[in-house]
Tab-separated table of C-alpha atoms in Angstrom:
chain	number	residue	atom	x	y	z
V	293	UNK	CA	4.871	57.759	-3.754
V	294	UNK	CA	2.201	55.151	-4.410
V	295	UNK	CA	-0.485	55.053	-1.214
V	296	UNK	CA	-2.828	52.442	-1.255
V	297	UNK	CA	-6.508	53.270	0.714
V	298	UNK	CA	-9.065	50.328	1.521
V	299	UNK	CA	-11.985	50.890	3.314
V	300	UNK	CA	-14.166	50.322	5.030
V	301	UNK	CA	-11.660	49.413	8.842
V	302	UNK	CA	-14.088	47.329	9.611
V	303	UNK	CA	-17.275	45.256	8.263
V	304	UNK	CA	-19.824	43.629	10.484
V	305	UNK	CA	-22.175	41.675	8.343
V	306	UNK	CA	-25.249	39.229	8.834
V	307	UNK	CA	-24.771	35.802	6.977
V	308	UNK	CA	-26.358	35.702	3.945
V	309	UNK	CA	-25.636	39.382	3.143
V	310	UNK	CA	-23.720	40.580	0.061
V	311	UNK	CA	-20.948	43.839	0.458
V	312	UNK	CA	-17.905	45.190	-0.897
V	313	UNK	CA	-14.530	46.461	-0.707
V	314	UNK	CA	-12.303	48.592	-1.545
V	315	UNK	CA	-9.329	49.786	-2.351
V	316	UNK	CA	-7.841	52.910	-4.148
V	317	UNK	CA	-4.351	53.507	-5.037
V	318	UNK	CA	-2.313	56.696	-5.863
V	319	UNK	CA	-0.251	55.729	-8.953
V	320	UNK	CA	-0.271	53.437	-11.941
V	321	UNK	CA	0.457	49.742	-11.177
V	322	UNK	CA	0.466	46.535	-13.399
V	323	UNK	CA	-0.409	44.154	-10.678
V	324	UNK	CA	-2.565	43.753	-7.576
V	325	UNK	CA	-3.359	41.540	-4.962
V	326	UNK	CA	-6.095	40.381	-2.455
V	327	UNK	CA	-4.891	38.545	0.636
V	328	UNK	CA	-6.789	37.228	3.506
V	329	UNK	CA	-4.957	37.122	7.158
V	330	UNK	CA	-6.782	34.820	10.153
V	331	UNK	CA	-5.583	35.969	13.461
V	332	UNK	CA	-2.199	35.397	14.302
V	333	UNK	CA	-1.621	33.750	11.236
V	334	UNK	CA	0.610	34.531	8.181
V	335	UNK	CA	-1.134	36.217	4.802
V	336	UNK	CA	-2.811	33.726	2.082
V	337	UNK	CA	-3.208	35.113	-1.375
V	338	UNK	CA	-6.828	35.266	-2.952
V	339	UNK	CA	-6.321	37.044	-5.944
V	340	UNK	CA	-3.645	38.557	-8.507
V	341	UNK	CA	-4.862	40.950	-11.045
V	342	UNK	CA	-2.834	41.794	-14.277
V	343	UNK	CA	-4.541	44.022	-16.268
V	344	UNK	CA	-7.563	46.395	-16.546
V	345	UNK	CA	-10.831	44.572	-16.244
V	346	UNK	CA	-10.000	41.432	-14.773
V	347	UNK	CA	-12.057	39.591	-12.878
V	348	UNK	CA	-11.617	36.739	-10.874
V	349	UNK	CA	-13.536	34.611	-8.747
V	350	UNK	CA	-13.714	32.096	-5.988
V	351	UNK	CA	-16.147	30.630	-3.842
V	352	UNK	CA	-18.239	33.236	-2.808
V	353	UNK	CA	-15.360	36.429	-3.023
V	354	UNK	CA	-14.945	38.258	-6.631
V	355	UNK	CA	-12.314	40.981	-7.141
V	356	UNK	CA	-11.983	43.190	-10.038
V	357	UNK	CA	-9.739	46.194	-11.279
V	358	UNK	CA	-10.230	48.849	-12.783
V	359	UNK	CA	-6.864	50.319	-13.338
V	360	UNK	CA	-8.144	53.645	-15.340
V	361	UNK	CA	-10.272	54.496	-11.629
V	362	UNK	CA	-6.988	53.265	-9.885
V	363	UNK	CA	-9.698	50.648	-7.908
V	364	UNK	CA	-10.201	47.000	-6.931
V	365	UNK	CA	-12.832	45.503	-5.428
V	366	UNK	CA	-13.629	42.376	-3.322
V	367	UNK	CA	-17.196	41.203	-3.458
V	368	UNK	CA	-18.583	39.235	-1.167
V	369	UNK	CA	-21.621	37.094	-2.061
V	370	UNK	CA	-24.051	35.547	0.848
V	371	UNK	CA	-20.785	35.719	3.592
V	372	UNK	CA	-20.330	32.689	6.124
V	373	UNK	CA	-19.193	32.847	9.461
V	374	UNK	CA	-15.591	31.620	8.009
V	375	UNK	CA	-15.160	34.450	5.764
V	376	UNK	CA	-14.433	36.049	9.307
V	377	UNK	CA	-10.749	37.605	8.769
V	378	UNK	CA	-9.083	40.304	8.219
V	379	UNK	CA	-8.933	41.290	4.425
V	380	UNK	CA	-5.740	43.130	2.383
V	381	UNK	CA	-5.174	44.063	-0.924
V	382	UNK	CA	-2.144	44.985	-2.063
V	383	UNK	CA	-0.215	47.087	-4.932
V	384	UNK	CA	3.007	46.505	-6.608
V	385	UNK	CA	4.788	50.070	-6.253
V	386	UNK	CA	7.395	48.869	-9.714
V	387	UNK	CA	5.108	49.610	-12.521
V	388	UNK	CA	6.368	47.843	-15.489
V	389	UNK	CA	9.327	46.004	-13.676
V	390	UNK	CA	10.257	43.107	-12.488
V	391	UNK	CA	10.550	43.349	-8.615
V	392	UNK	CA	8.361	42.847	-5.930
V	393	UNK	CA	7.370	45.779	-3.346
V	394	UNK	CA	3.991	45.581	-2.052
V	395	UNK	CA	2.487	48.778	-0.602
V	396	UNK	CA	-0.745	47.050	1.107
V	397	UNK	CA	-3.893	48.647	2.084
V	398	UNK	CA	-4.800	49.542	5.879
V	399	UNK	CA	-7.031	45.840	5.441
V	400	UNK	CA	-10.268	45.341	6.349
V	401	UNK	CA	-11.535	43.696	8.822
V	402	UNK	CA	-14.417	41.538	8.515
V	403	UNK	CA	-16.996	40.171	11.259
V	404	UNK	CA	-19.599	37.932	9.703
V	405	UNK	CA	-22.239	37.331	12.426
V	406	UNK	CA	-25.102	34.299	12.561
C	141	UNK	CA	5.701	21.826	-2.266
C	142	UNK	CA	6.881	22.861	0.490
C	143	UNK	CA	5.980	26.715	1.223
C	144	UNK	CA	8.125	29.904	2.629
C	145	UNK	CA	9.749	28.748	6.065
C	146	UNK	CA	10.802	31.085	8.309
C	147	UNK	CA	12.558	30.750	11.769
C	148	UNK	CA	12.291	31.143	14.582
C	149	UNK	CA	8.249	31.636	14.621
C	150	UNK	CA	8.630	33.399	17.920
C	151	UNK	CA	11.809	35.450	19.747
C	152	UNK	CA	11.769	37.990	22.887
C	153	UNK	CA	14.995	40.107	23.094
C	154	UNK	CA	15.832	43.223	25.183
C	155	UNK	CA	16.750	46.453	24.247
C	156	UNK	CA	19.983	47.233	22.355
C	157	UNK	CA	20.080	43.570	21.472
C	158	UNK	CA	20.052	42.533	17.751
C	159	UNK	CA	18.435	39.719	16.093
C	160	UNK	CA	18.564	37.591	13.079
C	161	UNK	CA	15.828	36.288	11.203
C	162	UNK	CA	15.453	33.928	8.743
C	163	UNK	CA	13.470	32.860	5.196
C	164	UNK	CA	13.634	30.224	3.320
C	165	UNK	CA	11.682	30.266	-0.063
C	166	UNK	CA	10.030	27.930	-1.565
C	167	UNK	CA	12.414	26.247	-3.628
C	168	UNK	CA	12.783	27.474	-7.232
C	169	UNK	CA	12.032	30.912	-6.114
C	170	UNK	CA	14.635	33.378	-6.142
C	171	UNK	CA	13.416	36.908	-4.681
C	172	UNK	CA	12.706	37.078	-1.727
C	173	UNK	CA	11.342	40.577	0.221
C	174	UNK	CA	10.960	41.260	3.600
C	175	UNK	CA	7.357	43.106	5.364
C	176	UNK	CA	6.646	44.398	8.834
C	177	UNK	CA	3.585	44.112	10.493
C	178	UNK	CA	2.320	46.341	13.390
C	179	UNK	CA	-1.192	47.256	14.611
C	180	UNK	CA	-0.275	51.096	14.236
C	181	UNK	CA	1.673	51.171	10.872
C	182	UNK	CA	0.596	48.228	9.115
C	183	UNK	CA	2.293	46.076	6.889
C	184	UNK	CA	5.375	47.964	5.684
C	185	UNK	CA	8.025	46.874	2.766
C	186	UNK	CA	11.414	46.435	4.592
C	187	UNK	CA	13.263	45.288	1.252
C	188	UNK	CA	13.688	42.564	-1.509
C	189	UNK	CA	16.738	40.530	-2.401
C	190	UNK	CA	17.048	38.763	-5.589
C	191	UNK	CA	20.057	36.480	-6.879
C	192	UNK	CA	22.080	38.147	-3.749
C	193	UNK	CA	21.257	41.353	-4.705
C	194	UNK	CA	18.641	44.509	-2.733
C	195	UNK	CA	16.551	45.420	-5.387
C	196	UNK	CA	14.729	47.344	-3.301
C	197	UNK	CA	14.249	48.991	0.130
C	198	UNK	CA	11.773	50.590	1.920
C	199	UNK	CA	12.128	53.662	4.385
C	200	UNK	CA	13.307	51.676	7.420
C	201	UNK	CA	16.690	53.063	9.330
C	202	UNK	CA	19.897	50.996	8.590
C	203	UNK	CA	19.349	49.353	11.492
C	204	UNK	CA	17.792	47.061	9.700
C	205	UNK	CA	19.704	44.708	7.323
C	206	UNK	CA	19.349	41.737	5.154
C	207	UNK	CA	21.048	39.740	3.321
C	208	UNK	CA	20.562	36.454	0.295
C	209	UNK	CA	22.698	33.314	-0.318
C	210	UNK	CA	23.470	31.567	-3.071
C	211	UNK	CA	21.014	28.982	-2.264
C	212	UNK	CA	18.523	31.960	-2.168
C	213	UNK	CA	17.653	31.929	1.702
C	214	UNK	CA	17.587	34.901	3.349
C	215	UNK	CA	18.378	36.476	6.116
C	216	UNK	CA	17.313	40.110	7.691
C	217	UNK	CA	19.158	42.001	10.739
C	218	UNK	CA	17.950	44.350	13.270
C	219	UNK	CA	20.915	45.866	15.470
C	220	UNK	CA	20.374	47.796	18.536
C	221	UNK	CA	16.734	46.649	19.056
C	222	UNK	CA	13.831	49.370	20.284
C	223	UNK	CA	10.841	48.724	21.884
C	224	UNK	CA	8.864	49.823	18.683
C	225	UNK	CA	10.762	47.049	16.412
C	226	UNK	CA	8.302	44.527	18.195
C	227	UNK	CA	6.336	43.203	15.437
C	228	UNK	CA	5.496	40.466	13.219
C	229	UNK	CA	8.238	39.868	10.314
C	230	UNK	CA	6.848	38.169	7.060
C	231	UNK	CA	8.509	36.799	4.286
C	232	UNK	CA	7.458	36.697	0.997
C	233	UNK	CA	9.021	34.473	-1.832
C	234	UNK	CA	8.434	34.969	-5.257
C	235	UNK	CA	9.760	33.731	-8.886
C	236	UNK	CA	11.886	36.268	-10.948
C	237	UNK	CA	10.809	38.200	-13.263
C	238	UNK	CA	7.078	40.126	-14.234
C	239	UNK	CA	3.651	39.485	-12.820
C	240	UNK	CA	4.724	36.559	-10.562
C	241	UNK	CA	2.576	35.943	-7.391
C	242	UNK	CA	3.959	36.156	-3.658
C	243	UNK	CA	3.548	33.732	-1.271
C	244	UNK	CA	4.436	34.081	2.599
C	245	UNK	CA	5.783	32.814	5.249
C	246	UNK	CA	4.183	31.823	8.721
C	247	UNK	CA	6.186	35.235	10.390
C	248	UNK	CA	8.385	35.487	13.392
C	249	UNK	CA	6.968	37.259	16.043
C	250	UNK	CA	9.435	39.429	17.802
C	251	UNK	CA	8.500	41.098	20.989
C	252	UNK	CA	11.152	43.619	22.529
C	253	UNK	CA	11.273	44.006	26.158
């Protein structure tokens, strides 16, 4: 069964700063996914990631995979205050099909201070 | 383009109760799955529906149903409502076939008194 670890829980950080995070999973998968969540709010998707290597990037976050270590990361470069939210990634558990069933991470939440 | 709507966005019921939610995807999309969200368990797959068919299911008792139209809407169940069903319901919509991206719904919040 595919289990999916992020860490760290939780991420207080001083603007300006640069950290990372994240996230482990049990089993082969073809596909994973960053999302961010603001309190109270619904999940927005940062980042899909196909195949072993990728990279992506946006504004001051940068994920990668590295699906021989089974690991993703989300890089954050010089954080702002409204990075502030609560951070997921997420893997597909159907290796190789077609479906969609997304075993997330326990997210990460993140506290950028001034 | 209109995004994932789902309705109602917030619903308080009482024990033993059921409930009905509902998803509509963003149009063109035709699988739609189903998440729970809770601050001790997470965000949990409930189950996916695609051209009126569960593809898949997570490990939730069969108290909890769903169901998908023609039209590709969906709708999930939860009979005989417990205190630990309250919870924040997301819907995800998502075009068939491989390596397609998953977009969500606002949630409905459902609080069970």
């Amino acid at each position: 069964e595919l289990k999916v670890e992020q860490n760290p829980l939780f991420l207080s950080m001083q603007e300006g700063k640069n950290y990372t995070i994240y996230c482990n999973y049990s089993t082969t998968s073809d596909r994973l996914y960053w999302y961010r969540q603001d309190p109270g709010k619904s999940l927005e998707s940062l980042f899909v990631l196909l195949s072993n290597g990728a990279v992506k990037q946006e504004g001051r976050l940068m994920a990668s995979l590295d699906t021989k270590a089974r690991l993703s990361t989300l890089h954050i470069t010089a954080a702002v205050h409204d990075l502030s939210a609560t951070y997921f990634c997420a893997v597909d558990a159907n290796y190789g099909g077609a479906t969609n069933k997304l075993i997330f991470g326990t997210g990460t939440l993140l506290a950028v201070q001034p | 383009k209109a995004g994932v709507t789902q309705t109602p966005r917030y619903l308080i019921k009482t024990r033993g109760q059921q409930v009905t939610l509902s998803c509509s995807p963003i149009s063109g999309h035709r699988s739609v799955s189903w998440y729970q969200q809770t601050p001790g368990q997470g965000l949990q797959f409930l189950f996916e529906y695609f051209s009126e068919t569960q593809r898949n299911k997570g490990n939730f008792p069969g108290r909890f149903s769903g169901r998908q139209f023609s039209n590709s809407r969906s709708e999930m169940n939860v009979s005989t409502l417990e205190l630990g069903d309250s919870a924040l319901y997301l819907c995800a919509s998502s075009l068939e076939g491989m390596r397609t991206e998953a977009f969500f719904g606002q949630g409905t919040r459902l609080t069970v008194v």
